[in-house]
XYZ file of C-alpha atoms in Angstrom:
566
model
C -14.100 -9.080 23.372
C -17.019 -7.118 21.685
C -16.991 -7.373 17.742
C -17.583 -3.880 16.396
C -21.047 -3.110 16.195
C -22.699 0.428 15.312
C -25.421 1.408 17.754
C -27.389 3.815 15.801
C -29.538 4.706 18.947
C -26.842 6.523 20.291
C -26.112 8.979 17.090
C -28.304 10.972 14.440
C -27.704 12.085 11.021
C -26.367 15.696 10.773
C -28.641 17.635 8.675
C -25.719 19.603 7.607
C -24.751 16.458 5.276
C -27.162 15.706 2.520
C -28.192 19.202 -0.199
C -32.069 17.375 0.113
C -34.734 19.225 0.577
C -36.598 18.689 4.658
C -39.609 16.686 2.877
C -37.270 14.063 1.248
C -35.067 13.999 4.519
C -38.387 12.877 6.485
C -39.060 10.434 3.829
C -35.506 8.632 4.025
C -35.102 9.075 7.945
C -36.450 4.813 8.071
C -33.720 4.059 5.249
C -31.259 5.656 7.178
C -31.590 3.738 10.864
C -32.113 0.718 8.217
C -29.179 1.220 7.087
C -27.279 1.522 10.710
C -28.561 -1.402 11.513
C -27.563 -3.518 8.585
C -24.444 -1.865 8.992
C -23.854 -2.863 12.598
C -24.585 -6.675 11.585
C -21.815 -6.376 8.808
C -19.202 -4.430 10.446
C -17.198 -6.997 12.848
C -13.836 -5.554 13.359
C -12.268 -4.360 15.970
C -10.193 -1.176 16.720
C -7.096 -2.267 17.947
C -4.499 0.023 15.825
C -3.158 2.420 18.195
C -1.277 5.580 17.073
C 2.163 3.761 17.796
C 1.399 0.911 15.230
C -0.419 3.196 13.014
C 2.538 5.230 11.956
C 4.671 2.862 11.518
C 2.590 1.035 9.462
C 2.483 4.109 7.429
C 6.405 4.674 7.486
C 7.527 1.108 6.639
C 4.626 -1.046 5.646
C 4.802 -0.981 2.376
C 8.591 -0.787 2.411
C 9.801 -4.322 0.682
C 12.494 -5.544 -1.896
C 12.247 -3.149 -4.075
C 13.574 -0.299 -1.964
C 16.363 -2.173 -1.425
C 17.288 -4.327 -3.648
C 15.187 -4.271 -7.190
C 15.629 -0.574 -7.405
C 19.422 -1.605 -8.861
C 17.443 -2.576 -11.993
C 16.519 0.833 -12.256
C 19.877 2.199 -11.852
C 21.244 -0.100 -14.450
C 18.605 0.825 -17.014
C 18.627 4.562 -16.288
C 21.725 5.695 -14.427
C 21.523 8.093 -11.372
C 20.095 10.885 -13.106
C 16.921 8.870 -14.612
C 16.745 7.501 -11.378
C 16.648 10.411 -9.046
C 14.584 12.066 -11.586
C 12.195 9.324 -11.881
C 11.755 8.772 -8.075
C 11.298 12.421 -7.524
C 8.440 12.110 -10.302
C 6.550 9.292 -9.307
C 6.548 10.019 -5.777
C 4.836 13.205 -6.493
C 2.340 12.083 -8.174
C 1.587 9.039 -5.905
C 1.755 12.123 -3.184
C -1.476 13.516 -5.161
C -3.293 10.566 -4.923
C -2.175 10.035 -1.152
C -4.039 13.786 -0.882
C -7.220 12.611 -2.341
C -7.208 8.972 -0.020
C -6.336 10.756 2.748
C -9.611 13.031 2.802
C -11.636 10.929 2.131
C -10.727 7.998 4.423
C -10.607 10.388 7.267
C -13.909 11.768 6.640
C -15.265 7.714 6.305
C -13.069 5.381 7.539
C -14.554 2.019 7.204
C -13.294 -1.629 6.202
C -12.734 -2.299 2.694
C -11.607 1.804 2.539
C -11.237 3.173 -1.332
C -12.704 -0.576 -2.203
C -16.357 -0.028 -1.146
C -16.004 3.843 -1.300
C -15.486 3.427 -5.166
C -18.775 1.526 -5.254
C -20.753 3.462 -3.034
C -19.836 7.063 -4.574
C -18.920 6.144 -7.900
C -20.162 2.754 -9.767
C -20.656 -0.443 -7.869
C -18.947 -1.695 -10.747
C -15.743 0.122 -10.073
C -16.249 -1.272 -6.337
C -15.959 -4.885 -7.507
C -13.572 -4.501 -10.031
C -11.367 -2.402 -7.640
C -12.124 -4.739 -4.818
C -10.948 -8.060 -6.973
C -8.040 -5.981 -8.809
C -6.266 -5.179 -4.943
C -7.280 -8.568 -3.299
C -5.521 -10.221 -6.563
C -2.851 -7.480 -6.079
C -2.143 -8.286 -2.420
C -2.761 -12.101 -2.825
C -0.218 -12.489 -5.584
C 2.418 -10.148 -3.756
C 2.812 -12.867 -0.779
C 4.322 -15.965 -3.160
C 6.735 -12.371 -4.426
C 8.279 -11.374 -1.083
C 8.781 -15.493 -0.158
C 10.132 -16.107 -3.072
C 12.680 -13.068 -3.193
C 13.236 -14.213 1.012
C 14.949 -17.150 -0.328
C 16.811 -15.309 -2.741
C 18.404 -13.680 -0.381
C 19.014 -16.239 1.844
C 21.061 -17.072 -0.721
C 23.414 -14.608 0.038
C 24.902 -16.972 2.710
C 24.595 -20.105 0.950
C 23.021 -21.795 -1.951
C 22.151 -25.209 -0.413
C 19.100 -23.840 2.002
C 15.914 -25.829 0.697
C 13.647 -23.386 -0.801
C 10.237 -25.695 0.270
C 11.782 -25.427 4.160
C 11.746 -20.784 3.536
C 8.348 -21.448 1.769
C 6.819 -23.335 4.946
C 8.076 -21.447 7.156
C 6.831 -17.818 5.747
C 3.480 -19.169 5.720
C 3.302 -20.741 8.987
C 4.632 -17.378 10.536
C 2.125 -15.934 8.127
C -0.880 -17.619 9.427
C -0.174 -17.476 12.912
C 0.283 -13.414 13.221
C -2.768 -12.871 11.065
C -5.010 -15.103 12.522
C -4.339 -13.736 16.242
C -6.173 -10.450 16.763
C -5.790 -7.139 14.908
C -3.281 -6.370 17.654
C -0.554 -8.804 17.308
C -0.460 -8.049 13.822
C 0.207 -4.225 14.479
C 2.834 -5.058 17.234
C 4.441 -7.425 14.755
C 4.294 -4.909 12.116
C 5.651 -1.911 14.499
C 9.063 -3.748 15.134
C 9.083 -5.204 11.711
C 8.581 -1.460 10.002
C 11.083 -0.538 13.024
C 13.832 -3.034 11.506
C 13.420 -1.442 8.580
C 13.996 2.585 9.534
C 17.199 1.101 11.123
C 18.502 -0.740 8.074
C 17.174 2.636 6.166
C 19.654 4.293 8.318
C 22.333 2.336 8.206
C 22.578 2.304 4.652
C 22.084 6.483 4.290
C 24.901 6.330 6.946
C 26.883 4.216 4.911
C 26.446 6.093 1.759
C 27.794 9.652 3.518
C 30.665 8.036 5.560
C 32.008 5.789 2.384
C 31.366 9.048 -0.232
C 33.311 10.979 1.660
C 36.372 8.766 2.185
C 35.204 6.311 5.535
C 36.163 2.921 3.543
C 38.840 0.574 3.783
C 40.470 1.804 0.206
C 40.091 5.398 1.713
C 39.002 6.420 -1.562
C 36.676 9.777 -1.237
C 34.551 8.804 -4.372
C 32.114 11.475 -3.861
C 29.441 12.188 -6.889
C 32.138 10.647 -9.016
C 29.705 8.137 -10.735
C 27.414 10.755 -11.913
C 30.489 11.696 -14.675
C 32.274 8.369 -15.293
C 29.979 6.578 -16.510
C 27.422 9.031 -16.558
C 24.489 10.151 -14.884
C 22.097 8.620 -17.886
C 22.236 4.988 -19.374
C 21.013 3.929 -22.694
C 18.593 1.052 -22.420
C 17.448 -0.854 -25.973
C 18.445 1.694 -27.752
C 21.726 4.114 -28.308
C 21.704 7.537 -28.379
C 18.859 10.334 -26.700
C 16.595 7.743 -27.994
C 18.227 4.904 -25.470
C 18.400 7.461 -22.598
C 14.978 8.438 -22.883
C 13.814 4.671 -22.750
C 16.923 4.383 -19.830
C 14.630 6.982 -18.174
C 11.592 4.953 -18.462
C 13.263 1.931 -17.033
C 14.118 4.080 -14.036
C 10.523 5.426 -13.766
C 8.798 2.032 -13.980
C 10.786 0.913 -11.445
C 9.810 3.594 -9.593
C 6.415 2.371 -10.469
C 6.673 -0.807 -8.096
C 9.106 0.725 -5.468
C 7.070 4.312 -4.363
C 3.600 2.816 -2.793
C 1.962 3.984 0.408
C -1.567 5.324 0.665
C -3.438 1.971 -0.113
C -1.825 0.443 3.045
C -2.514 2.818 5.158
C -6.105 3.325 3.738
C -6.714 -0.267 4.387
C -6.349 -0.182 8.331
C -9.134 2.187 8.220
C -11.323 -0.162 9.476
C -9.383 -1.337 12.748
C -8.078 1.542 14.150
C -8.588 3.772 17.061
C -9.473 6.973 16.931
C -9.144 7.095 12.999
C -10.034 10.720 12.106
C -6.796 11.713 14.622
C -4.581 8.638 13.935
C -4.766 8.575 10.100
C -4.666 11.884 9.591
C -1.452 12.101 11.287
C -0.526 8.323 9.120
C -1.279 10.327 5.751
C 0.241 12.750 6.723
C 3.990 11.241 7.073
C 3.363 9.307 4.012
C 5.245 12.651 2.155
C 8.277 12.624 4.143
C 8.801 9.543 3.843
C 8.831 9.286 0.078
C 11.171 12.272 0.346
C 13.486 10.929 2.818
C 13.323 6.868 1.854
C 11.755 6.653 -1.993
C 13.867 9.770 -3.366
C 16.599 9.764 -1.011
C 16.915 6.008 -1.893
C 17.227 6.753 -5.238
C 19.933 9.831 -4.714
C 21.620 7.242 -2.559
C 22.074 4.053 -4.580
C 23.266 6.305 -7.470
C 25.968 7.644 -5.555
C 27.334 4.254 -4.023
C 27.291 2.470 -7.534
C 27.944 3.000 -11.673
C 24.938 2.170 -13.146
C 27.399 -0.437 -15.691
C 28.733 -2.656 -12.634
C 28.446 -6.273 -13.595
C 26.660 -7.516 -10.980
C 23.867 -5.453 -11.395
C 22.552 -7.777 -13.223
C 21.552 -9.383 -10.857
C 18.784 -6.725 -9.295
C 15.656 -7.551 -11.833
C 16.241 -11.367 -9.862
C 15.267 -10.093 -6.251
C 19.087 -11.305 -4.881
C 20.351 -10.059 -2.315
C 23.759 -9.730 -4.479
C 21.560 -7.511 -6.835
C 21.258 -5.002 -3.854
C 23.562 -1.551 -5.185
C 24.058 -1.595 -1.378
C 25.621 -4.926 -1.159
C 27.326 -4.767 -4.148
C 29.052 -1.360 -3.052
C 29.998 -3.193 -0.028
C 31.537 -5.672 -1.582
C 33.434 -3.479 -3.972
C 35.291 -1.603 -0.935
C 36.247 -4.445 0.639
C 33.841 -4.209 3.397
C 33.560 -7.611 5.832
C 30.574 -7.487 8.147
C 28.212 -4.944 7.009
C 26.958 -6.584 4.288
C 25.791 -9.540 6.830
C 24.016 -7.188 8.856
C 22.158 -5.374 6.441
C 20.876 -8.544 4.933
C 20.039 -9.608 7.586
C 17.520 -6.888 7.744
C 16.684 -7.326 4.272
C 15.248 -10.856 5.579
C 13.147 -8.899 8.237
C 12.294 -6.213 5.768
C 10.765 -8.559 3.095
C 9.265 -10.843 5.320
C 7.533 -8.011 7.071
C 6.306 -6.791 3.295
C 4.949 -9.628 3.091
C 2.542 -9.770 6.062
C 1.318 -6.427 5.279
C -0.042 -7.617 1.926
C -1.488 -10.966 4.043
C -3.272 -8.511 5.928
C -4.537 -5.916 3.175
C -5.602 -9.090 0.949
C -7.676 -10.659 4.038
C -9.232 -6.844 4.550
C -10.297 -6.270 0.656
C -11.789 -9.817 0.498
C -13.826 -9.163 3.658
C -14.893 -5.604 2.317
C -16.100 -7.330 -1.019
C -18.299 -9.815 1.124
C -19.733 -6.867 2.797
C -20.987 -5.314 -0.080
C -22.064 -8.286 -1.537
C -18.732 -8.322 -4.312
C -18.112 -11.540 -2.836
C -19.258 -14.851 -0.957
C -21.001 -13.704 2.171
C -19.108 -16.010 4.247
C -16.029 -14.034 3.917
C -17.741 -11.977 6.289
C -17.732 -14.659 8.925
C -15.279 -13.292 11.761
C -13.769 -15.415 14.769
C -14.555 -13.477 18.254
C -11.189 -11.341 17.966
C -12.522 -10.059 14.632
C -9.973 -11.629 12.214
C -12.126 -12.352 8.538
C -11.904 -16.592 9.228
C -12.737 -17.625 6.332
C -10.943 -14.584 3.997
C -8.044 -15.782 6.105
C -8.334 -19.113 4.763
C -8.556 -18.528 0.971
C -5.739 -15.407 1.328
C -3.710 -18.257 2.688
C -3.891 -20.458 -0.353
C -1.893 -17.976 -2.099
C 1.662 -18.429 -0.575
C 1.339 -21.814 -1.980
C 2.293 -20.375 -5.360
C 6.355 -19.578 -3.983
C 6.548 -23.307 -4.406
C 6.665 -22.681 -8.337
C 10.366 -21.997 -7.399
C 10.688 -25.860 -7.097
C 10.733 -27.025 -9.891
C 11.489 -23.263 -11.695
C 14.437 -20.702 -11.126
C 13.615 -18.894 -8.063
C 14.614 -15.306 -9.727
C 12.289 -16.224 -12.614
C 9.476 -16.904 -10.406
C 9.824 -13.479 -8.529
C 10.190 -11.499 -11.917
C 6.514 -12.997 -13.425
C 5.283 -11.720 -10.412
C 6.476 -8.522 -9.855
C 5.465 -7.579 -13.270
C 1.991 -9.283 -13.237
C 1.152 -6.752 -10.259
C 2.921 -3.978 -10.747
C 0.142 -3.067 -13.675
C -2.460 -3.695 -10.362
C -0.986 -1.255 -8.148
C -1.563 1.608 -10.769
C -4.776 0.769 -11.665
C -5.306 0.633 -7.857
C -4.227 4.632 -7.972
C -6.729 5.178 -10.748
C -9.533 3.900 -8.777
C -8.488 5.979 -5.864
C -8.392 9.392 -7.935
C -11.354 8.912 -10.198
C -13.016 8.185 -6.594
C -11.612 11.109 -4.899
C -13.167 13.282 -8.175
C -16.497 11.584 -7.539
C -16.396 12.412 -3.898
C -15.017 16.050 -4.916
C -18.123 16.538 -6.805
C -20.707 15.036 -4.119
C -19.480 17.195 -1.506
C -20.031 20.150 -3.563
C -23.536 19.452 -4.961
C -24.995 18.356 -1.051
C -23.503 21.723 -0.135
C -20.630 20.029 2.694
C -18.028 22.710 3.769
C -14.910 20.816 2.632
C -12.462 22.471 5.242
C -14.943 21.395 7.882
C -13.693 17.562 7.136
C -10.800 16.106 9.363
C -8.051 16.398 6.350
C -8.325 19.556 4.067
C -6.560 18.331 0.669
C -5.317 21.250 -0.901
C -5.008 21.795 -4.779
C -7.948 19.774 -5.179
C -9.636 18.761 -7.578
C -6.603 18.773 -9.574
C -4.581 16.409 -7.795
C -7.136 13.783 -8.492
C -7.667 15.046 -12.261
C -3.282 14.816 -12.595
C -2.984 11.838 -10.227
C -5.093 9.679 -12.733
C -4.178 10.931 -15.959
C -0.702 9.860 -14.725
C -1.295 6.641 -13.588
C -3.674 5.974 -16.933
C -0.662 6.925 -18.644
C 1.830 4.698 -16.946
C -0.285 1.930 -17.083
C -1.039 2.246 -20.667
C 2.957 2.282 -21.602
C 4.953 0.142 -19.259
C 5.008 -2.595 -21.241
C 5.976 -0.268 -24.551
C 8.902 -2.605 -24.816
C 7.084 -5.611 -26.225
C 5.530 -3.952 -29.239
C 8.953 -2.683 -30.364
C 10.097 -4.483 -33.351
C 11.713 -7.645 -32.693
C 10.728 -7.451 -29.479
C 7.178 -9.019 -29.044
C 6.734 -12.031 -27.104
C 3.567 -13.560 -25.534
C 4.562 -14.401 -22.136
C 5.614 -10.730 -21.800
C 2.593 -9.009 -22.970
C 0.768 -10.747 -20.805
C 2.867 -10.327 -17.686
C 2.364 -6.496 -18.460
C -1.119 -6.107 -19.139
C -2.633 -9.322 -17.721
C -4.351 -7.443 -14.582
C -5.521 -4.486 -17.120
C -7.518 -6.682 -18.781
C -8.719 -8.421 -15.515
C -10.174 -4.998 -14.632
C -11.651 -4.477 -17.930
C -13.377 -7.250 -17.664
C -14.762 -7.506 -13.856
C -15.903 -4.068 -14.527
C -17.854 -4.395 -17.810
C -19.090 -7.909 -16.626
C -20.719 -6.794 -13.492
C -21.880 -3.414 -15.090
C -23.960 -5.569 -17.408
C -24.630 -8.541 -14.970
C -26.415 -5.896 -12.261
C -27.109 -3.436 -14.585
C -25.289 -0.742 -12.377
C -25.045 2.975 -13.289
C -22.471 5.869 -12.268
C -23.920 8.229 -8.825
C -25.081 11.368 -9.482
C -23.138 13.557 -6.875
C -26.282 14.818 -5.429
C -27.499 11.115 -5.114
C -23.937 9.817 -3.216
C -24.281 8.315 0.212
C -22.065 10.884 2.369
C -23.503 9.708 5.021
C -23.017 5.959 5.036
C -21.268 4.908 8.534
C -20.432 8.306 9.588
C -22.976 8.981 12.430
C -21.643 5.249 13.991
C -18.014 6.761 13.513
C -18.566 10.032 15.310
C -20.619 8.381 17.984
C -17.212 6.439 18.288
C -15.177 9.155 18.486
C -17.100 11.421 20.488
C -16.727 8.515 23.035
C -13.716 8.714 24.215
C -13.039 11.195 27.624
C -9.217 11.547 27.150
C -7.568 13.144 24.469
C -5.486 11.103 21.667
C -2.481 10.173 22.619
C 0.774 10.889 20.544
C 3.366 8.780 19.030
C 5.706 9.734 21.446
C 3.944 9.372 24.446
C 2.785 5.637 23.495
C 6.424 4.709 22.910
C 6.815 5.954 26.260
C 3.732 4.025 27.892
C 5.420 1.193 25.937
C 8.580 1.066 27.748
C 7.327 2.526 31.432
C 3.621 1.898 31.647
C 0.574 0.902 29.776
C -2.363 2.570 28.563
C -5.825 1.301 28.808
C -7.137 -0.212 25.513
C -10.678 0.435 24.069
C -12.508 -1.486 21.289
C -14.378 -0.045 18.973
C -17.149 1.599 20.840
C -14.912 2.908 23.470
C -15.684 0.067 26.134
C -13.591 -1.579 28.257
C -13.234 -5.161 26.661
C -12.076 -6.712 29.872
C-alpha cells in the first residue's frame, strides 16, 4: 500500500487564502512548494476511515466507564436534580467547543489535529504543551479502563487474577493497533456498536421498570426525585451542602461528557474528511443529548441518590453501576449479566480508542519537531511503529493493582486526567479564537469553509472561560479546612502544572512568540487536501448505504490520494 504522500505538482495555492499583498505572494510562492514537499515526507498515514467507522467512532468512542458506571458517584453526591442539571450544563458547553473543533478540523484536517493546529496558529508553545498534555492524557487513560475491566469482572467472581485481565488487554491492545488504520476502525465500529445496544437496553429498562414492568410490579415512576430528594448535600448540610452536591454532580460530568478530541484525532486517516467529519461533528450533539443527558435523567430515575451501595461507583465496580444496582433491587435475574457483559466490551473498547489517540498525538509531536523524530517512523500500513511502542509501555501501569486495591488504582487515575481533558478544551477554544481572528484579518469568507460554526466567536470566548473555570475549582475540596491532604492536591492539579510548565519551558527554550492573525499559516496542507478530495469521481457515500455494502456487497477502497492500493 502507498503511505500518504502530498504531491504538490498536482495542486496550487488559492489566492483567495492569504490578505498579502501580489508582491509578497511572488516572494513566498518557493516557501510554499517547500513546504508541500516537506510535508509529503512527514505525512505517512493512510486514509482508511470510511464514513461507517467514522460515525461510530464519533457516537461511542469516547463512551467508557463513566457513562455507565462512575456517573453513580455523581448521583450520590448531587441527587437527580444536580445531576441532570449538571449534565445538561457541561454538555453544552463541551457542545461549544465541539463547534469551534469542528470548523476548523474540517477546513484542515491533518494528523496531530488541534495538537499541531495550536502551534501553527497560535504559539508553538501551546502546540507542545497541548501535544504532551493529550498524549499523557490518552497514555494514562489505558492502565484506567484495564484496571476498572477487572473491576468488573468482579461482578462474577472475585478470584479472576488481575495480572491474567492486565495481559490480556494489552495483547488485544497491541495487536488491533498495530494492524492497519482499518482493523482498528472495524474493531471500533462493532465495539461503539455494543455499546448503542447496551445504551438501549438500559433506556429500555429504565421506561419499562418506571412504569411498573418489574418483578415487584411496583410503578415507581419519578418517585425518587421527592423521597429522598432531587438534591443531596455533599461535605456540607444545608444550601451550602447542595450547592457543593451540585458540584460533585458537575465534575463528574467533567470526566463522563467528552467527544470532539476523538473525533478530531482521526482527522488524519480518514476518507473524504471535509464530508465524513462534518457529518462525525455533527452527531456529536445528539448524542450528548440522547446518551450524556439522557444518562443522567435516566440513572436518577432508576435509583435514590442515598442507596448503600452507591458507594461503590467512585471504585469503577460494576456493583457501583445505578443500573446494576437497580437491577438488583427489583429482583431482576439475568439482565444484570447481560449488561455487564457489555460493560466489559464497552470499557475495553474505551480503552483502544485512547491507544489509538495517544499513538496519533505522539506521532503529530514528532512531526513538528515536539518530539523524537523517530516517532515519525511508520511500518508500510502507516501505523506510527515506534509511537506504538512507547504508547504501549503505558498499560503496564494497571499492574499497580497487584500489589494495591484495584478501585484505588482506578480512582488516582481518573482524577490525575480528568484535570487533562479540560485543559485539552482550553487549548481547543483559545485555538479556535486564534483561527477566528486569522480568517478575518487574510480576508477568508468563513461560510465558504466546509462547517459554518454559528455563534462564533463566542462559543470559543464561553467554551474556555468555562473550562478555565472548572479546571481552576475541581479540586476546591482540598483547601477546605480540615480537608487538605497532599496526595489529593496533587491528583487534582498534577497535569495543570505539567502544562504550566511544558509551556513556559519551551516558550523560553525556543524563544517562541504568539501569531499575528495576519501572519497564520491558513494554508498549511490544504492545497494537498483538496487535491485529495477533488480526486475522487463518485460521490460520498452515506452511513446507510455502507452498512448496506457491508452486509450485500463491497465498495472499492481508496488510500489517501484516491488510488487503487491493490
Amino acid at each position: 500500500m502507498a503511505a500518504a504522500q502530498d504531491k504538490p505538482e498536482l495542486v496550487s495555492v488559492p489566492s483567495n487564502r492569504r490578505a498579502v499583498d501580489d508582491e509578497k505572494n511572488d516572494a513566498s510562492s518557493g516557501d510554499i512548494r517547500e513546504t508541500l514537499v516537506e510535508v509529503s515526507t512527514q505525512n505517512q498515514l493512510l486514509r482508511h476511515l470510511g464514513n461507517r467507522q467514522i460515525q461510530l467512532i464519533a457516537v461511542g468512542g469516547s463512551i467508557g466507564t463513566a457513562l455507565f458506571v462512575s456517573i453513580g458517584g455523581g448521583l450520590a453526591k448531587g441527587g437527580p436534580g444536580s445531576l441532570l442539571i449538571g449534565y445538561t450544563i457541561y454538555a453544552i458547553m463541551v457542545g461549544m467547543v465541539n463547534n469551534s473543533m469542528a470548523e476548523m478540523v474540517t477546513y484542515m484536517p491533518v494528523s496531530g489535529s488541534f495538537i499541531r493546529m495550536a502551534g501553527r496558529w497560535v504559539d508553538e508553545a501551546l502546540g507542545f504543551m497541548a501535544g504532551w498534555n493529550f498524549f499523557l492524557y490518552e497514555a494514562c487513560l489505558i492502565p484506567f479502563e484495564i484496571s476498572a475491566i477487572n473491576l468488573v469482572l468482579g461482578f462474577w467472581r472475585d478470584d479472576i487474577p488481575p495480572a491474567a485481565i492486565c495481559v490480556a488487554c494489552i495483547v488485544l491492545y497491541a495487536i488491533i493497533n498495530i494492524l492497519a488504520v482499518q482493523y482498528f476502525g472495524e474493531a471500533e465500529f462493532w465495539l461503539s456498536s455494543g455499546k448503542i445496544l447496551l445504551i438501549c437496553i438500559l433506556y429500555m429498562f429504565t421506561l419499562v421498570t418506571m412504569c411498573g414492568g418489574n418483578p415487584q410490579h411496583d410503578a415507581y415512576g419519578f418517585r425518587y426525585w421527592s423521597s429522598p430528594g432531587a438534591f443531596a448535600e455533599h461535605i456540607h448540610e444545608g444550601a451550602l451542602g447542595r450547592f457543593e452536591g451540585f458540584l460533585g454532580a458537575l465534575f463528574s460530568a467533567g470526566f463522563t461528557v467528552v467527544g470532539p478530541e476523538y473525533l478530531a484525532m482521526v482527522a488524519g486517516e480518514a476518507e473524504r474528511p471535509r464530508t465524513y467529519l462534518k457529518n462525525g461533528f455533527k452527531t456529536v450533539y445528539w448524542r450528548f443529548g440522547i446518551f450524556f443527558i439522557g444518562g443522567a435523567l435516566c440513572v436518577g430515575i432508576v435509583l435514590p441518590y442515598n442507596d448503600n451501595t452507591l458507594q461503590n461507583a467512585d471504585t469503577g465496580t460494576a456493583n457501583g453501576s445505578p443500573y446494576v444496582i437497580a437491577m438488583q433491587n427489583l429482583g431482576i435475574g439475568v439482565l444484570p449479566h447481560i449488561v455487564n457483559a457489555l460493560l466489559v466490551t464497552s470499557i475495553f473498547s474505551a480503552g483502544n480508542a485512547y491507544t489509538y489517540c495517544a499513538m496519533r498525538s505522539l506521532y503529530g509531536l514528532a512531526c513538528d519537531g515536539q518530539a523524537p523524530k523517530i516517532f515519525q517512523k511508520t511500518l508500510k500500513n502507516g501505523i506510527p511503529v515506534y509511537a506504538f511502542a512507547l504508547v504501549m509501555v503505558f498499560p503496564f501501569l494497571s499492574f499497580l493493582q497487584v500489589s494495591n486495591n484495584t478501585a484505588q488504582v482506578v480512582t488516582w487515575l481518573a482524577t490525575l486526567t480528568q484535570g487533562s481533558q479540560m485543559i485539552n478544551y482550553i487549548v481547543m477554544s483559545l485555538t479556535y479564537i486564534f483561527f477566528y481572528n486569522a480568517t478575518k484579518a487574510q480576508a477568508i469568507d468563513r461560510r465558504t469553509l466546509p462547517y459554518y460554526g454559528y455563534f462564533q466567536p463566542y462559543c470559543g470566548y464561553i467554551g474556555m472561560a468555562w473550562m478555565i473555570i472548572i479546571e481552576g475549582i475541581f479540586g476546591y475540596s482540598v483547601f477546605l479546612p480540615g480537608k487538605f491532604n497532599v496526595g489529593d492536591f496533587f491528583a487534582f492539579y498534577t497535569m495543570a502544572m505539567v502544562a504550566f510548565c511544558t509551556f513556559f519551558g519551551w516558550k523560553i527554550y525556543r524563544r517562541t512568540s504568539f501569531v499575528p492573525p495576519a501572519q497564520a499559516d491558513l494554508v498549511w496542507e490544504k492545497p494537498a487536501i483538496d487535491a485529495y478530495e477533488a480526486s475522487h469521481n463518485e460521490p460520498p457515500t452515506r452511513f446507510r448505504d455502507e452498512i448496506r455494502a457491508m452486509f450485500f456487497g463491497s465498495r472499492k477502497r481508496e488510500n489517501y490520494m484516491g488510488e487503487d492500493p491493490n
